[in-house]
Amino acid sequence: MDSSLHCLEDDVAVHKAYFDHLERTLFHTGRQMYHDHQLWLARRCHIITSIAPTSAHQGGKRKLSEIS
């Protein structure tokens, strides 16, 4: 008998599973928000990480003949 819900253990299994899932979701969201906040504090949240390193580091200027 679960004294908080006044019902049997089998009856509260669904509620426990839902609360376990909710707790995991909230923990994951909180952890992601903490990570994002730490990046914001370090002023690293604006850094774009999807640029390929080879194309970003070529560094040569394009000639007018290559553009047109």
PDB file of C-alpha atoms in Angstrom:
ATOM      1  CA  MET A   1       0.000   0.000   0.000  1.00  0.00           C
ATOM      2  CA  ASP A   2       1.413   3.364  -0.999  1.00  0.00           C
ATOM      3  CA  SER A   3       0.464   5.773   1.746  1.00  0.00           C
ATOM      4  CA  SER A   4       0.876   8.944  -0.328  1.00  0.00           C
ATOM      5  CA  LEU A   5      -1.594   7.872  -3.035  1.00  0.00           C
ATOM      6  CA  HIS A   6      -3.624   5.401  -0.905  1.00  0.00           C
ATOM      7  CA  CYS A   7      -3.349   2.656  -3.519  1.00  0.00           C
ATOM      8  CA  LEU A   8      -1.439  -0.511  -4.279  1.00  0.00           C
ATOM      9  CA  GLU A   9       2.089  -0.578  -5.715  1.00  0.00           C
ATOM     10  CA  ASP A  10       0.808  -1.913  -9.048  1.00  0.00           C
ATOM     11  CA  ASP A  11      -1.529   1.049  -9.409  1.00  0.00           C
ATOM     12  CA  VAL A  12       1.254   3.607  -9.054  1.00  0.00           C
ATOM     13  CA  ALA A  13       3.695   1.929 -11.462  1.00  0.00           C
ATOM     14  CA  VAL A  14       2.412   4.044 -14.353  1.00  0.00           C
ATOM     15  CA  HIS A  15       2.788   7.222 -12.304  1.00  0.00           C
ATOM     16  CA  LYS A  16       6.321   6.279 -11.257  1.00  0.00           C
ATOM     17  CA  ALA A  17       7.332   5.554 -14.845  1.00  0.00           C
ATOM     18  CA  TYR A  18       5.954   8.924 -15.954  1.00  0.00           C
ATOM     19  CA  PHE A  19       7.763  10.778 -13.168  1.00  0.00           C
ATOM     20  CA  ASP A  20      11.004   8.920 -13.911  1.00  0.00           C
ATOM     21  CA  HIS A  21      10.743   9.957 -17.560  1.00  0.00           C
ATOM     22  CA  LEU A  22       9.915  13.532 -16.552  1.00  0.00           C
ATOM     23  CA  GLU A  23      12.877  13.643 -14.167  1.00  0.00           C
ATOM     24  CA  ARG A  24      15.258  12.392 -16.865  1.00  0.00           C
ATOM     25  CA  THR A  25      13.924  14.953 -19.342  1.00  0.00           C
ATOM     26  CA  LEU A  26      14.234  17.815 -16.857  1.00  0.00           C
ATOM     27  CA  PHE A  27      17.766  16.765 -15.908  1.00  0.00           C
ATOM     28  CA  HIS A  28      18.845  16.593 -19.555  1.00  0.00           C
ATOM     29  CA  THR A  29      17.277  19.987 -20.311  1.00  0.00           C
ATOM     30  CA  GLY A  30      18.855  21.562 -17.239  1.00  0.00           C
ATOM     31  CA  ARG A  31      22.248  20.147 -18.107  1.00  0.00           C
ATOM     32  CA  GLN A  32      22.008  21.485 -21.674  1.00  0.00           C
ATOM     33  CA  MET A  33      20.910  24.909 -20.412  1.00  0.00           C
ATOM     34  CA  TYR A  34      23.839  24.963 -17.951  1.00  0.00           C
ATOM     35  CA  HIS A  35      26.246  24.086 -20.760  1.00  0.00           C
ATOM     36  CA  ASP A  36      24.790  26.823 -22.997  1.00  0.00           C
ATOM     37  CA  HIS A  37      25.027  29.320 -20.136  1.00  0.00           C
ATOM     38  CA  GLN A  38      28.679  28.434 -19.540  1.00  0.00           C
ATOM     39  CA  LEU A  39      29.415  28.986 -23.239  1.00  0.00           C
ATOM     40  CA  TRP A  40      27.607  32.323 -23.088  1.00  0.00           C
ATOM     41  CA  LEU A  41      29.616  33.398 -20.034  1.00  0.00           C
ATOM     42  CA  ALA A  42      32.849  32.455 -21.789  1.00  0.00           C
ATOM     43  CA  ARG A  43      31.649  34.359 -24.883  1.00  0.00           C
ATOM     44  CA  ARG A  44      31.957  31.212 -26.957  1.00  0.00           C
ATOM     45  CA  CYS A  45      28.295  30.761 -27.900  1.00  0.00           C
ATOM     46  CA  HIS A  46      28.708  32.793 -31.098  1.00  0.00           C
ATOM     47  CA  ILE A  47      31.475  30.599 -32.542  1.00  0.00           C
ATOM     48  CA  ILE A  48      30.412  28.736 -35.662  1.00  0.00           C
ATOM     49  CA  THR A  49      31.695  25.172 -35.619  1.00  0.00           C
ATOM     50  CA  SER A  50      30.243  23.874 -38.890  1.00  0.00           C
ATOM     51  CA  ILE A  51      32.862  25.420 -41.207  1.00  0.00           C
ATOM     52  CA  ALA A  52      35.254  22.915 -42.724  1.00  0.00           C
ATOM     53  CA  PRO A  53      38.830  23.679 -41.661  1.00  0.00           C
ATOM     54  CA  THR A  54      40.253  23.287 -45.177  1.00  0.00           C
ATOM     55  CA  SER A  55      37.997  25.893 -46.759  1.00  0.00           C
ATOM     56  CA  ALA A  56      38.368  28.330 -43.879  1.00  0.00           C
ATOM     57  CA  HIS A  57      42.169  28.280 -43.832  1.00  0.00           C
ATOM     58  CA  GLN A  58      42.933  28.630 -47.534  1.00  0.00           C
ATOM     59  CA  GLY A  59      43.269  32.335 -46.978  1.00  0.00           C
ATOM     60  CA  GLY A  60      44.120  33.377 -50.525  1.00  0.00           C
ATOM     61  CA  LYS A  61      42.387  36.304 -52.175  1.00  0.00           C
ATOM     62  CA  ARG A  62      40.379  35.586 -55.282  1.00  0.00           C
ATOM     63  CA  LYS A  63      41.385  37.326 -58.460  1.00  0.00           C
ATOM     64  CA  LEU A  64      38.879  39.326 -60.447  1.00  0.00           C
ATOM     65  CA  SER A  65      39.097  36.819 -63.308  1.00  0.00           C
ATOM     66  CA  GLU A  66      38.040  33.976 -60.962  1.00  0.00           C
ATOM     67  CA  ILE A  67      34.992  35.853 -59.706  1.00  0.00           C
ATOM     68  CA  SER A  68      33.456  36.674 -63.092  1.00  0.00           C
TER      69      SER A  68
END
